[in-house]
């Protein structure tokens, strides 16, 4: 699980690249860049970017579940929108139609049909999709906003 070596592929890393590498190395938990959809609501933004996330222990091949947002934000509204097909890397939130699961934040690992109870609110940046393999059950992670898919 720990990192022993870091290899830089280009001949000379820029100051910005070295800074990013140092920040990632010293971060207390993995940070995943998420590109939000323009339709993301303020309540969904709270779930995604303000909450600390923890991957549930009951691993699923379909999604990575972070359930604390449904507890923290249980009194907020999550009206249905963007209920299109769910693709790997989509950041999704169960909407008001999902009852007790309303407000739960998840990352899709496989393509799934959407029954209308799940809002697609953003997407993991393509260059960070490989990081999903390193997030293990019961581990914590954080989302940071990005504009780069």
Backbone as numpy.savetxt, mean C-alpha at the origin, in Angstrom:
# Nx Ny Nz CAx CAy CAz Cx Cy Cz
16.88 -12.26 6.26 16.16 -11.06 6.26 16.94 -9.78 6.26
18.15 -9.71 6.81 18.88 -8.44 6.86 19.68 -8.23 5.58
20.02 -6.97 5.32 20.82 -6.61 4.14 22.27 -6.54 4.55
23.13 -7.25 3.82 24.56 -7.24 4.10 25.34 -6.35 3.14
24.93 -6.32 1.87 25.64 -5.55 0.85 24.65 -4.80 -0.02
25.11 -3.67 -0.53 24.34 -2.90 -1.51 25.24 -2.67 -2.70
24.73 -3.00 -3.90 25.48 -2.81 -5.13 24.82 -1.70 -5.93
25.63 -0.75 -6.38 25.13 0.34 -7.21 25.50 0.02 -8.65
24.49 -0.03 -9.53 24.70 -0.49 -10.90 25.38 0.55 -11.78
25.09 1.83 -11.58 25.76 2.81 -12.42 27.12 3.16 -11.82
28.00 3.67 -12.64 29.39 3.90 -12.21 29.48 4.82 -11.00
28.74 5.90 -11.02 28.81 6.85 -9.91 27.39 7.21 -9.48
27.08 6.92 -8.25 25.75 7.27 -7.73 25.70 8.78 -7.48
24.58 9.38 -7.82 24.41 10.82 -7.58 24.19 11.06 -6.09
24.32 12.31 -5.71 24.07 12.68 -4.31 22.64 12.31 -3.90
21.68 12.56 -4.82 20.27 12.24 -4.54 20.08 10.74 -4.36
20.74 9.93 -5.20 20.62 8.46 -5.08 21.22 7.97 -3.77
22.35 8.52 -3.38 22.97 8.13 -2.11 22.07 8.51 -0.93
21.44 9.69 -1.02 20.54 10.12 0.04 19.33 9.19 0.15
18.73 8.84 -1.00 17.59 7.92 -1.00 17.98 6.56 -0.42
19.16 6.08 -0.78 19.62 4.79 -0.28 19.80 4.84 1.24
20.37 5.92 1.74 20.57 6.06 3.19 19.23 6.13 3.92
18.27 6.87 3.36 16.95 6.97 3.98 16.27 5.61 4.03
16.36 4.85 2.94 15.74 3.52 2.91 16.42 2.59 3.91
17.73 2.67 3.99 18.50 1.80 4.89 18.15 2.07 6.35
17.96 3.34 6.69 17.72 3.72 8.08 16.23 3.80 8.45
15.35 3.58 7.49 13.91 3.64 7.77 13.53 2.54 8.76
12.67 2.84 9.74 12.28 1.83 10.73 11.43 0.71 10.14
10.83 0.96 8.97 10.00 -0.06 8.32 9.98 0.24 6.83
9.60 -0.74 6.01 9.52 -0.48 4.57 8.50 0.61 4.25
8.86 1.43 3.27 7.96 2.47 2.78 7.67 2.18 1.32
6.41 2.12 0.97 6.00 1.82 -0.40 5.40 3.07 -1.04
5.89 3.42 -2.22 5.35 4.57 -2.94 4.01 4.19 -3.56
3.02 5.05 -3.33 1.68 4.84 -3.88 1.30 6.06 -4.72
0.83 5.79 -5.93 0.28 6.84 -6.78 -1.23 6.84 -6.57
-1.76 7.88 -5.91 -3.21 7.90 -5.65 -3.99 8.22 -6.92
-5.18 7.67 -7.01 -6.09 8.05 -8.09 -6.63 9.45 -7.78
-6.94 10.22 -8.82 -7.50 11.56 -8.58 -8.81 11.53 -7.80
-9.49 10.40 -7.81 -10.78 10.27 -7.13 -10.66 9.85 -5.67
-9.43 9.67 -5.18 -9.24 9.27 -3.77 -9.86 10.33 -2.87
-10.72 9.88 -1.95 -11.38 10.82 -1.03 -10.45 11.18 0.13
-10.82 12.20 0.86 -10.02 12.61 2.02 -9.97 11.49 3.07
-11.08 10.80 3.28 -11.09 9.69 4.24 -10.18 8.56 3.78
-10.17 8.28 2.49 -9.28 7.23 1.96 -7.83 7.67 2.07
-7.58 8.94 1.86 -6.21 9.48 2.00 -5.71 9.27 3.43
-6.59 9.47 4.42 -6.21 9.22 5.82 -5.82 7.76 6.00
-6.64 6.86 5.48 -6.36 5.42 5.62 -5.02 5.05 5.01
-4.75 5.58 3.83 -3.55 5.17 3.10 -2.30 5.85 3.65
-2.33 7.18 3.78 -1.09 7.91 4.05 -0.87 8.34 5.49
-1.91 8.36 6.31 -1.72 8.79 7.70 -1.59 7.63 8.67
-2.08 6.48 8.30 -2.06 5.33 9.20 -0.77 4.53 9.05
-0.36 3.91 10.14 0.71 2.92 10.11 0.03 1.61 9.73
0.66 0.83 8.88 0.04 -0.40 8.41 0.78 -1.62 8.95
0.02 -2.66 9.20 0.57 -3.93 9.67 -0.10 -5.06 8.90
0.72 -5.88 8.27 0.23 -7.00 7.47 -0.32 -8.07 8.41
-1.60 -8.40 8.26 -2.23 -9.44 9.09 -1.47 -10.75 8.99
-1.58 -11.55 10.02 -0.88 -12.83 10.06 -1.48 -13.91 9.20
-2.75 -13.80 8.87 -3.38 -14.84 8.04 -3.17 -14.52 6.56
-2.04 -14.92 6.08 -1.58 -14.61 4.73 -2.58 -15.08 3.67
-2.75 -14.27 2.63 -3.62 -14.60 1.50 -2.82 -14.46 0.21
-3.06 -15.32 -0.74 -2.37 -15.19 -2.02 -2.99 -14.08 -2.86
-4.15 -13.56 -2.46 -4.86 -12.54 -3.24 -4.60 -11.12 -2.78
-4.35 -10.93 -1.49 -4.17 -9.57 -1.00 -3.35 -9.53 0.28
-2.75 -8.38 0.47 -2.03 -8.09 1.70 -2.96 -7.17 2.49
-3.43 -7.62 3.65 -4.45 -6.90 4.41 -3.84 -6.13 5.58
-4.24 -4.86 5.67 -3.89 -4.02 6.80 -5.21 -3.60 7.45
-5.58 -4.26 8.53 -6.93 -4.12 9.07 -7.14 -2.99 10.07
-6.09 -2.42 10.61 -6.27 -1.41 11.66 -7.01 -0.17 11.16
-6.93 0.12 9.86 -7.64 1.31 9.37 -9.15 1.16 9.52
-9.65 -0.07 9.45 -11.10 -0.24 9.62 -11.51 -0.01 11.07
-10.60 -0.16 12.00 -10.88 0.10 13.42 -10.72 1.59 13.71
-9.60 2.16 13.27 -9.31 3.57 13.54 -10.34 4.50 12.89
-10.73 4.17 11.66 -11.61 5.06 10.89 -13.01 4.49 10.72
-13.47 3.69 11.67 -14.77 3.01 11.55 -15.95 3.96 11.45
-15.81 5.18 11.97 -16.92 6.13 11.95 -16.94 7.00 10.69
-15.97 6.81 9.80 -15.93 7.60 8.57 -16.71 6.92 7.46
-17.09 7.70 6.47 -17.81 7.15 5.32 -16.84 6.83 4.19
-17.12 5.72 3.51 -16.35 5.29 2.35 -17.32 4.91 1.25
-17.93 5.92 0.59 -18.91 5.61 -0.46 -18.26 4.90 -1.64
-19.01 4.04 -2.32 -18.46 3.30 -3.46 -18.07 4.22 -4.62
-16.92 3.96 -5.21 -16.45 4.61 -6.44 -15.27 3.79 -6.96
-14.92 3.96 -8.20 -13.78 3.26 -8.79 -13.80 1.78 -8.43
-14.90 1.13 -8.74 -15.07 -0.29 -8.39 -14.77 -1.19 -9.59
-13.76 -0.79 -10.38 -13.37 -1.58 -11.54 -12.57 -2.81 -11.13
-12.20 -3.63 -12.09 -11.43 -4.84 -11.83 -10.17 -4.50 -11.04
-9.85 -5.34 -10.07 -8.70 -5.13 -9.20 -7.50 -5.84 -9.81
-6.38 -5.10 -9.92 -5.16 -5.65 -10.54 -4.03 -5.71 -9.52
-3.05 -6.59 -9.72 -1.92 -6.65 -8.79 -1.26 -5.28 -8.64
-1.01 -4.90 -7.39 -0.40 -3.60 -7.10 -1.41 -2.51 -6.79
-2.70 -2.78 -7.01 -3.72 -1.79 -6.66 -3.83 -1.66 -5.15
-3.96 -0.43 -4.68 -4.26 -0.17 -3.27 -5.77 0.00 -3.20
-6.40 -0.80 -2.36 -7.86 -0.86 -2.32 -8.36 -0.66 -0.89
-9.58 -0.11 -0.79 -10.21 0.10 0.51 -11.64 -0.41 0.42
-12.01 -1.23 1.39 -13.39 -1.72 1.44 -14.32 -0.54 1.71
-15.37 -0.42 0.87 -16.28 0.72 1.01 -17.45 0.43 1.94
-18.38 1.37 2.04 -19.52 1.25 2.96 -20.34 -0.01 2.74
-20.30 -0.57 1.54 -21.05 -1.78 1.24 -20.49 -3.04 1.87
-19.31 -2.94 2.50 -18.65 -4.13 3.05 -18.88 -4.30 4.55
-19.81 -3.54 5.12 -20.15 -3.74 6.53 -18.98 -3.52 7.46
-18.72 -4.51 8.33 -17.68 -4.38 9.36 -16.27 -4.21 8.79
-16.07 -4.54 7.53 -14.75 -4.42 6.91 -14.52 -3.04 6.29
-15.54 -2.19 6.31 -15.47 -0.84 5.76 -14.22 -0.12 6.29
-13.43 0.43 5.38 -12.23 1.17 5.77 -10.97 0.34 5.81
-11.07 -0.96 5.60 -9.86 -1.80 5.60 -9.04 -1.51 4.35
-7.74 -1.33 4.54 -6.82 -1.03 3.44 -6.08 -2.31 3.04
-5.95 -2.51 1.74 -5.31 -3.73 1.23 -4.47 -3.41 0.00
-3.54 -4.31 -0.30 -2.79 -4.27 -1.55 -3.13 -5.55 -2.30
-3.60 -5.41 -3.53 -3.94 -6.58 -4.34 -2.67 -7.26 -4.82
-2.63 -8.59 -4.68 -1.50 -9.38 -5.15 -1.83 -10.13 -6.44
-3.12 -10.31 -6.71 -3.59 -10.99 -7.92 -4.76 -10.21 -8.50
-5.04 -10.45 -9.77 -6.22 -9.83 -10.37 -7.47 -10.47 -9.77
-8.47 -9.61 -9.48 -9.72 -10.09 -8.89 -10.88 -9.30 -9.47
-12.01 -9.98 -9.59 -13.24 -9.30 -9.98 -13.70 -8.47 -8.78
-14.19 -7.28 -9.05 -14.67 -6.40 -7.99 -16.19 -6.49 -7.94
-16.72 -6.85 -6.79 -18.18 -6.99 -6.65 -18.86 -5.66 -6.28
-18.11 -4.56 -6.32 -18.67 -3.24 -6.04 -18.48 -2.77 -4.62
-17.92 -3.62 -3.75 -17.73 -3.25 -2.35 -16.31 -2.78 -2.04
-15.49 -2.67 -3.09 -14.08 -2.31 -2.91 -13.72 -1.14 -3.82
-13.15 -0.08 -3.25 -12.71 1.08 -4.03 -11.23 0.94 -4.37
-10.90 1.09 -5.64 -9.50 1.13 -6.06 -9.07 2.59 -5.91
-8.15 2.85 -4.98 -7.81 4.24 -4.64 -6.41 4.66 -5.07
-5.58 3.70 -5.46 -4.22 4.02 -5.87 -3.50 2.79 -6.36
-2.21 2.98 -6.61 -1.41 1.88 -7.15 0.02 1.98 -6.63
0.60 0.84 -6.28 2.01 0.80 -5.89 2.84 1.15 -7.13
3.85 2.00 -6.97 4.73 2.34 -8.09 5.34 1.07 -8.66
5.38 0.99 -9.98 5.86 -0.23 -10.66 7.25 -0.64 -10.19
8.14 0.33 -9.98 9.51 -0.01 -9.59 9.62 -0.50 -8.14
8.50 -0.51 -7.42 8.52 -0.99 -6.03 7.68 -2.24 -5.83
7.10 -2.76 -6.90 6.27 -3.97 -6.79 7.05 -5.14 -6.18
8.33 -5.25 -6.49 9.13 -6.36 -5.96 9.22 -6.32 -4.44
9.04 -5.15 -3.84 9.13 -5.03 -2.38 8.00 -5.77 -1.66
6.90 -6.01 -2.36 5.78 -6.73 -1.74 6.20 -8.12 -1.28
7.18 -8.72 -1.96 7.67 -10.04 -1.57 8.42 -10.02 -0.23
8.86 -8.84 0.18 9.65 -8.73 1.41 8.80 -8.34 2.62
7.54 -8.03 2.40 6.65 -7.71 3.52 6.03 -9.02 4.00
6.33 -9.37 5.21 5.90 -10.65 5.78 4.75 -10.44 6.77
3.93 -11.48 6.98 2.85 -11.37 7.97 3.36 -10.85 9.31
2.58 -10.01 9.92 2.82 -9.35 11.20 3.88 -8.24 11.11
4.36 -7.93 9.91 5.34 -6.84 9.79 4.62 -5.53 9.48
5.26 -4.43 9.84 4.69 -3.10 9.61 5.26 -2.49 8.34
4.50 -1.57 7.76 4.96 -0.85 6.58 4.20 0.46 6.51
4.65 1.33 5.62 4.05 2.65 5.48 3.93 2.98 4.00
2.90 3.74 3.65 2.73 4.23 2.29 3.20 5.68 2.22
3.89 6.03 1.15 4.23 7.43 0.90 3.69 7.81 -0.47
3.22 9.03 -0.58 2.60 9.48 -1.83 3.64 9.74 -2.90
3.32 9.32 -4.11 4.21 9.50 -5.26 3.37 9.88 -6.47
4.01 10.47 -7.45 3.32 10.76 -8.70 3.93 9.98 -9.86
4.81 9.04 -9.53 5.49 8.23 -10.55 5.01 6.79 -10.51
4.34 6.38 -11.59 3.94 4.97 -11.69 5.15 4.19 -12.10
